[in-house]
Amino acid sequence: MAIEELPTDVSPNHHPPHSTLDSSSQPKKQKSLKKLKKSKKLFDGSTERFPAKLPKGVYETELALLQTELVKMQYWIKHVGYRVVVIFEGRDAAGKGGVIKCIAEPMNPRGCRVVALGTPSDREKTQWYFQRYVEHLPAAGEIVLFDRSWYNRAGVERVMGFCTEEQYQEFMQSCPEFERMLVRSGIVLIKYWFSVSDEEQERRFHDRIHDPAKRWKLSPMDLESRNRWVEYSKAKDAMFVHTNIPEAPWFTIEADEKRRSRLNCIHHLLSKVPYEDMTPPPVELPPRPPADHYVRAPRNEQFFVPQVY
């Protein structure tokens, strides 16, 4: 059955009334999150009402508060054995990597992993399409952040002709079934689409070109995708229609302003996990035992890094 025959009565930001992410602790949770906000407009998400860049001081203050909550969330996830998968999709230079860095930075890397797979190998191309992603799914108490995901088939592979029409059709039908299976198995699946305008993408491309430290971010594939804006838009629209399911809806992040988009995304992610504060109490360090029976060996300069700074 071709994907055009599939139902189309689903909007990208549909919120199911009885999602698997709902919890009786959510009202208490929402109240806790509201305390983080200095002003409601920080999380309004309206680029029309708030087009200006968020002041750096405000951004850093809010980010620090949200990152503290992320640590609390991770403690809870480990304690109860939750398995969380967060997918980040969007156009090139939409800001996916930046928000992933902000999320992963404060957390224990033993329980939070970032997965950014490259081009599939010849062997992987012969596997079941989802197979190379399955091996990265979380165990109990883990969070996995996918910097792009199995949705490559609905986006870049579709637009660039890296998959056949039959493979594309099969993906669009199989993907909802695959994700329902993940959710039924107990995985919490959260999917974000970072929406950036063509003007802002163009500005970020120029920024990467003129900054040697960022130039690696701009690949020939990025430049080719720039020429296929409309094709990517159509592919994204089809992806939303056929893969936005009640068990794993899409959430769109307005990403033209990086600071706001990062805060909005992290705040929303926290609201989707019904965590409680399980931070252990501070540890009292006992007096350090004396080192009376140790004499340091003579200093050998060749074993030390030079003091350049």
CSV table of C-alpha atoms in Angstrom, one decimal:
chain,number,residue,atom,x,y,z
A,1,MET,CA,0.0,0.0,0.0
A,2,ALA,CA,1.4,3.4,-1.0
A,3,ILE,CA,1.8,6.0,1.7
A,4,GLU,CA,-0.6,8.3,0.0
A,5,GLU,CA,-3.4,5.9,1.1
A,6,LEU,CA,-2.5,6.2,4.8
A,7,PRO,CA,-4.7,8.4,7.0
A,8,THR,CA,-3.8,12.1,7.1
A,9,ASP,CA,-5.9,13.4,10.0
A,10,VAL,CA,-2.9,13.9,12.4
A,11,SER,CA,-1.3,17.2,13.1
A,12,PRO,CA,2.5,17.5,13.9
A,13,ASN,CA,1.8,18.8,17.4
A,14,HIS,CA,-1.1,16.6,18.4
A,15,HIS,CA,-1.0,15.7,22.1
A,16,PRO,CA,-2.8,12.5,22.9
A,17,PRO,CA,-5.2,12.8,25.8
A,18,HIS,CA,-3.9,9.5,27.4
A,19,SER,CA,-0.3,9.3,26.3
A,20,THR,CA,1.9,6.7,27.8
A,21,LEU,CA,3.9,9.6,29.2
A,22,ASP,CA,1.1,10.8,31.4
A,23,SER,CA,1.5,10.4,35.2
A,24,SER,CA,-0.4,11.1,38.3
A,25,SER,CA,2.6,13.1,39.5
A,26,GLN,CA,2.5,15.5,36.5
A,27,PRO,CA,0.5,18.3,38.3
A,28,LYS,CA,3.0,18.4,41.0
A,29,LYS,CA,5.8,18.3,38.4
A,30,GLN,CA,4.3,21.1,36.4
A,31,LYS,CA,4.2,23.3,39.5
A,32,SER,CA,7.8,22.5,40.2
A,33,LEU,CA,8.9,23.4,36.6
A,34,LYS,CA,7.0,26.7,36.7
A,35,LYS,CA,9.2,27.8,39.5
A,36,LEU,CA,12.2,27.7,37.1
A,37,LYS,CA,10.7,30.4,34.9
A,38,LYS,CA,11.7,34.0,35.6
A,39,SER,CA,9.1,35.1,33.1
A,40,LYS,CA,6.4,33.3,31.2
A,41,LYS,CA,7.6,34.8,28.0
A,42,LEU,CA,10.9,32.9,28.2
A,43,PHE,CA,9.0,29.7,27.3
A,44,ASP,CA,6.3,31.2,25.1
A,45,GLY,CA,7.9,29.9,22.0
A,46,SER,CA,6.5,32.7,19.8
A,47,THR,CA,9.2,34.1,17.5
A,48,GLU,CA,6.8,36.8,16.3
A,49,ARG,CA,6.3,38.2,19.8
A,50,PHE,CA,9.9,37.7,20.9
A,51,PRO,CA,12.2,37.9,17.9
A,52,ALA,CA,15.1,39.4,19.8
A,53,LYS,CA,17.9,37.2,21.2
A,54,LEU,CA,17.5,36.3,24.8
A,55,PRO,CA,20.0,38.2,26.9
A,56,LYS,CA,23.0,36.1,27.7
A,57,GLY,CA,22.7,36.5,31.5
A,58,VAL,CA,19.1,35.5,31.5
A,59,TYR,CA,19.8,32.5,29.3
A,60,GLU,CA,22.7,31.3,31.4
A,61,THR,CA,20.7,31.6,34.6
A,62,GLU,CA,17.7,29.7,33.2
A,63,LEU,CA,20.0,27.1,31.6
A,64,ALA,CA,21.7,26.4,34.9
A,65,LEU,CA,18.4,25.9,36.6
A,66,LEU,CA,17.1,23.6,33.9
A,67,GLN,CA,20.4,21.6,33.9
A,68,THR,CA,20.0,21.1,37.7
A,69,GLU,CA,16.6,19.6,37.0
A,70,LEU,CA,18.1,17.3,34.3
A,71,VAL,CA,20.4,15.9,37.0
A,72,LYS,CA,17.4,15.3,39.2
A,73,MET,CA,15.6,13.6,36.3
A,74,GLN,CA,18.5,11.3,35.7
A,75,TYR,CA,18.7,10.2,39.4
A,76,TRP,CA,15.0,9.3,39.2
A,77,ILE,CA,15.3,7.5,35.9
A,78,LYS,CA,18.1,5.4,37.2
A,79,HIS,CA,16.2,4.7,40.4
A,80,VAL,CA,13.0,3.5,38.8
A,81,GLY,CA,14.6,1.9,35.7
A,82,TYR,CA,13.0,4.1,33.1
A,83,ARG,CA,14.3,3.8,29.5
A,84,VAL,CA,14.2,7.1,27.6
A,85,VAL,CA,14.9,7.7,23.9
A,86,VAL,CA,14.9,11.3,22.7
A,87,ILE,CA,15.1,11.9,18.9
A,88,PHE,CA,16.3,15.2,17.5
A,89,GLU,CA,15.5,15.9,13.9
A,90,GLY,CA,15.5,19.0,11.7
A,91,ARG,CA,17.3,20.7,8.8
A,92,ASP,CA,21.0,21.3,8.7
A,93,ALA,CA,22.1,24.0,11.1
A,94,ALA,CA,18.8,24.0,13.0
A,95,GLY,CA,20.5,23.7,16.4
A,96,LYS,CA,20.1,20.0,17.2
A,97,GLY,CA,23.7,19.5,18.3
A,98,GLY,CA,23.6,22.6,20.5
A,99,VAL,CA,20.7,21.5,22.6
A,100,ILE,CA,21.9,17.9,22.8
A,101,LYS,CA,25.2,19.3,24.3
A,102,CYS,CA,23.2,21.3,26.8
A,103,ILE,CA,21.2,18.3,27.8
A,104,ALA,CA,24.1,15.8,28.1
A,105,GLU,CA,26.6,18.2,29.7
A,106,PRO,CA,25.4,18.1,33.3
A,107,MET,CA,24.4,14.4,33.4
A,108,ASN,CA,26.4,11.3,34.2
A,109,PRO,CA,27.7,9.9,30.9
A,110,ARG,CA,27.3,6.4,32.2
A,111,GLY,CA,23.6,6.8,32.1
A,112,CYS,CA,23.2,9.3,29.2
A,113,ARG,CA,24.5,8.5,25.7
A,114,VAL,CA,24.5,10.5,22.5
A,115,VAL,CA,24.1,8.5,19.3
A,116,ALA,CA,25.1,10.1,16.0
A,117,LEU,CA,25.5,7.4,13.4
A,118,GLY,CA,27.3,8.0,10.2
A,119,THR,CA,26.7,6.6,6.7
A,120,PRO,CA,25.7,3.0,6.9
A,121,SER,CA,28.4,0.4,6.0
A,122,ASP,CA,28.0,-2.0,3.1
A,123,ARG,CA,27.1,-4.7,5.7
A,124,GLU,CA,24.6,-2.4,7.4
A,125,LYS,CA,22.9,-1.7,4.1
A,126,THR,CA,21.9,-5.3,3.8
A,127,GLN,CA,20.4,-5.4,7.3
A,128,TRP,CA,16.8,-4.7,8.4
A,129,TYR,CA,16.7,-0.9,8.2
A,130,PHE,CA,16.1,-0.3,12.0
A,131,GLN,CA,18.7,-2.9,13.1
A,132,ARG,CA,21.7,-0.5,13.5
A,133,TYR,CA,19.6,1.8,15.6
A,134,VAL,CA,18.2,-1.0,17.8
A,135,GLU,CA,21.6,-1.9,19.2
A,136,HIS,CA,21.8,1.7,20.7
A,137,LEU,CA,18.5,1.6,22.5
A,138,PRO,CA,18.7,2.1,26.3
A,139,ALA,CA,18.8,-0.4,29.1
A,140,ALA,CA,17.0,0.3,32.4
A,141,GLY,CA,18.0,3.6,33.9
A,142,GLU,CA,19.5,5.0,30.7
A,143,ILE,CA,18.7,8.0,28.4
A,144,VAL,CA,19.7,7.9,24.8
A,145,LEU,CA,19.8,11.1,22.7
A,146,PHE,CA,19.7,10.4,18.9
A,147,ASP,CA,21.3,13.2,16.9
A,148,ARG,CA,19.3,12.2,13.8
A,149,SER,CA,17.8,8.8,13.8
A,150,TRP,CA,16.0,6.3,11.7
A,151,TYR,CA,14.1,9.2,10.2
A,152,ASN,CA,17.1,9.7,7.8
A,153,ARG,CA,15.1,7.5,5.5
A,154,ALA,CA,12.1,9.9,5.5
A,155,GLY,CA,14.4,12.9,5.0
A,156,VAL,CA,17.9,12.9,3.5
A,157,GLU,CA,17.6,9.5,1.9
A,158,ARG,CA,14.3,10.3,0.3
A,159,VAL,CA,15.4,13.7,-1.0
A,160,MET,CA,18.8,12.7,-2.2
A,161,GLY,CA,17.7,9.5,-3.7
A,162,PHE,CA,19.7,7.2,-1.3
A,163,CYS,CA,16.8,4.8,-1.0
A,164,THR,CA,14.4,3.4,-3.5
A,165,GLU,CA,10.7,4.3,-3.7
A,166,GLU,CA,9.9,0.8,-2.4
A,167,GLN,CA,12.2,1.3,0.6
A,168,TYR,CA,10.7,4.7,1.4
A,169,GLN,CA,7.2,3.3,1.2
A,170,GLU,CA,8.1,0.4,3.4
A,171,PHE,CA,9.7,2.8,6.0
A,172,MET,CA,6.7,5.1,6.2
A,173,GLN,CA,4.4,2.1,6.9
A,174,SER,CA,6.8,0.2,9.2
A,175,CYS,CA,8.0,3.2,11.3
A,176,PRO,CA,4.8,3.7,13.3
A,177,GLU,CA,4.6,0.0,14.0
A,178,PHE,CA,8.3,-0.1,15.1
A,179,GLU,CA,7.7,2.9,17.4
A,180,ARG,CA,4.6,1.4,18.9
A,181,MET,CA,6.6,-1.7,19.6
A,182,LEU,CA,9.2,0.3,21.5
A,183,VAL,CA,6.6,2.1,23.6
A,184,ARG,CA,4.8,-1.2,24.4
A,185,SER,CA,8.1,-2.6,25.6
A,186,GLY,CA,8.4,0.3,28.1
A,187,ILE,CA,10.6,2.8,26.3
A,188,VAL,CA,9.6,6.4,26.6
A,189,LEU,CA,10.0,7.9,23.1
A,190,ILE,CA,10.1,11.6,22.6
A,191,LYS,CA,10.6,13.1,19.1
A,192,TYR,CA,11.6,16.7,18.4
A,193,TRP,CA,11.7,18.6,15.1
A,194,PHE,CA,13.8,21.7,15.1
A,195,SER,CA,12.2,24.2,12.7
A,196,VAL,CA,14.5,26.9,11.2
A,197,SER,CA,13.7,29.4,8.5
A,198,ASP,CA,15.7,29.5,5.3
A,199,GLU,CA,17.0,33.0,6.2
A,200,GLU,CA,18.4,31.8,9.5
A,201,GLN,CA,19.8,28.7,8.0
A,202,GLU,CA,21.6,30.9,5.4
A,203,ARG,CA,23.0,33.1,8.2
A,204,ARG,CA,24.3,30.1,10.1
A,205,PHE,CA,25.9,28.6,6.9
A,206,HIS,CA,27.8,31.8,6.4
A,207,ASP,CA,28.8,31.8,10.0
A,208,ARG,CA,30.3,28.3,9.6
A,209,ILE,CA,32.1,29.3,6.4
A,210,HIS,CA,33.8,32.2,8.0
A,211,ASP,CA,34.7,30.6,11.3
A,212,PRO,CA,37.5,28.0,11.0
A,213,ALA,CA,36.5,26.3,14.2
A,214,LYS,CA,33.0,25.7,12.8
A,215,ARG,CA,33.9,25.0,9.1
A,216,TRP,CA,33.8,21.2,9.7
A,217,LYS,CA,30.1,21.5,10.4
A,218,LEU,CA,29.4,22.5,6.8
A,219,SER,CA,29.6,19.4,4.5
A,220,PRO,CA,28.9,19.1,0.7
A,221,MET,CA,25.7,17.4,1.7
A,222,ASP,CA,24.6,20.5,3.6
A,223,LEU,CA,25.2,22.6,0.6
A,224,GLU,CA,23.2,20.3,-1.6
A,225,SER,CA,20.3,20.3,0.9
A,226,ARG,CA,20.3,24.1,0.7
A,227,ASN,CA,19.4,23.8,-3.0
A,228,ARG,CA,16.6,21.4,-2.2
A,229,TRP,CA,14.7,23.4,0.4
A,230,VAL,CA,11.3,22.7,-1.1
A,231,GLU,CA,11.9,19.0,-1.5
A,232,TYR,CA,12.9,18.7,2.2
A,233,SER,CA,9.8,20.7,3.2
A,234,LYS,CA,7.6,18.2,1.3
A,235,ALA,CA,9.5,15.2,2.8
A,236,LYS,CA,9.1,16.7,6.3
A,237,ASP,CA,5.3,17.2,5.8
A,238,ALA,CA,4.9,13.6,4.6
A,239,MET,CA,6.9,12.4,7.6
A,240,PHE,CA,4.7,14.3,10.0
A,241,VAL,CA,1.5,13.0,8.5
A,242,HIS,CA,2.5,9.3,8.5
A,243,THR,CA,4.6,9.0,11.7
A,244,ASN,CA,2.9,11.4,14.1
A,245,ILE,CA,1.2,8.8,16.3
A,246,PRO,CA,-0.5,9.1,19.7
A,247,GLU,CA,2.1,6.8,21.3
A,248,ALA,CA,5.0,9.0,20.0
A,249,PRO,CA,3.9,12.4,18.7
A,250,TRP,CA,6.2,14.9,17.1
A,251,PHE,CA,7.0,18.1,19.0
A,252,THR,CA,8.1,21.1,16.9
A,253,ILE,CA,10.7,23.5,18.4
A,254,GLU,CA,10.9,27.0,16.9
A,255,ALA,CA,14.7,27.2,16.4
A,256,ASP,CA,15.5,30.5,14.8
A,257,GLU,CA,16.7,31.9,18.2
A,258,LYS,CA,19.1,29.3,19.6
A,259,ARG,CA,18.9,30.3,23.2
A,260,ARG,CA,15.2,30.2,23.4
A,261,SER,CA,15.0,27.0,21.5
A,262,ARG,CA,17.4,25.3,23.9
A,263,LEU,CA,15.5,26.4,27.0
A,264,ASN,CA,12.1,25.5,25.4
A,265,CYS,CA,13.3,22.1,24.4
A,266,ILE,CA,14.8,21.2,27.8
A,267,HIS,CA,11.9,22.5,29.7
A,268,HIS,CA,9.5,20.5,27.5
A,269,LEU,CA,11.6,17.3,27.9
A,270,LEU,CA,11.5,17.7,31.7
A,271,SER,CA,7.7,18.0,31.6
A,272,LYS,CA,7.5,14.7,29.7
A,273,VAL,CA,9.2,12.6,32.4
A,274,PRO,CA,7.3,12.4,35.7
A,275,TYR,CA,10.5,12.5,37.8
A,276,GLU,CA,10.8,13.4,41.5
A,277,ASP,CA,13.8,14.9,43.3
A,278,MET,CA,15.9,11.9,44.4
A,279,THR,CA,19.2,13.9,44.7
A,280,PRO,CA,21.3,12.3,47.5
A,281,PRO,CA,22.1,14.5,50.4
A,282,PRO,CA,25.5,16.2,50.5
A,283,VAL,CA,28.4,14.0,51.7
A,284,GLU,CA,30.4,15.1,54.7
A,285,LEU,CA,34.1,14.6,54.0
A,286,PRO,CA,36.0,13.1,57.0
A,287,PRO,CA,39.4,14.5,57.8
A,288,ARG,CA,42.0,13.4,55.4
A,289,PRO,CA,44.4,10.8,56.9
A,290,PRO,CA,48.0,12.0,57.2
A,291,ALA,CA,50.6,11.0,54.7
A,292,ASP,CA,53.5,10.8,57.2
A,293,HIS,CA,55.1,7.7,55.6
A,294,TYR,CA,55.3,9.0,52.0
A,295,VAL,CA,58.1,11.1,50.5
A,296,ARG,CA,57.5,12.2,46.9
A,297,ALA,CA,60.1,11.2,44.4
A,298,PRO,CA,62.3,13.9,42.8
A,299,ARG,CA,60.5,15.9,40.2
A,300,ASN,CA,61.4,14.9,36.6
A,301,GLU,CA,60.4,17.7,34.2
A,302,GLN,CA,60.2,15.4,31.2
A,303,PHE,CA,57.1,13.7,32.6
A,304,PHE,CA,55.2,17.0,33.1
A,305,VAL,CA,53.2,19.0,30.5
A,306,PRO,CA,55.0,22.3,29.9
A,307,GLN,CA,53.4,25.3,31.7
A,308,VAL,CA,52.5,27.2,28.5
A,309,TYR,CA,49.7,29.2,30.1
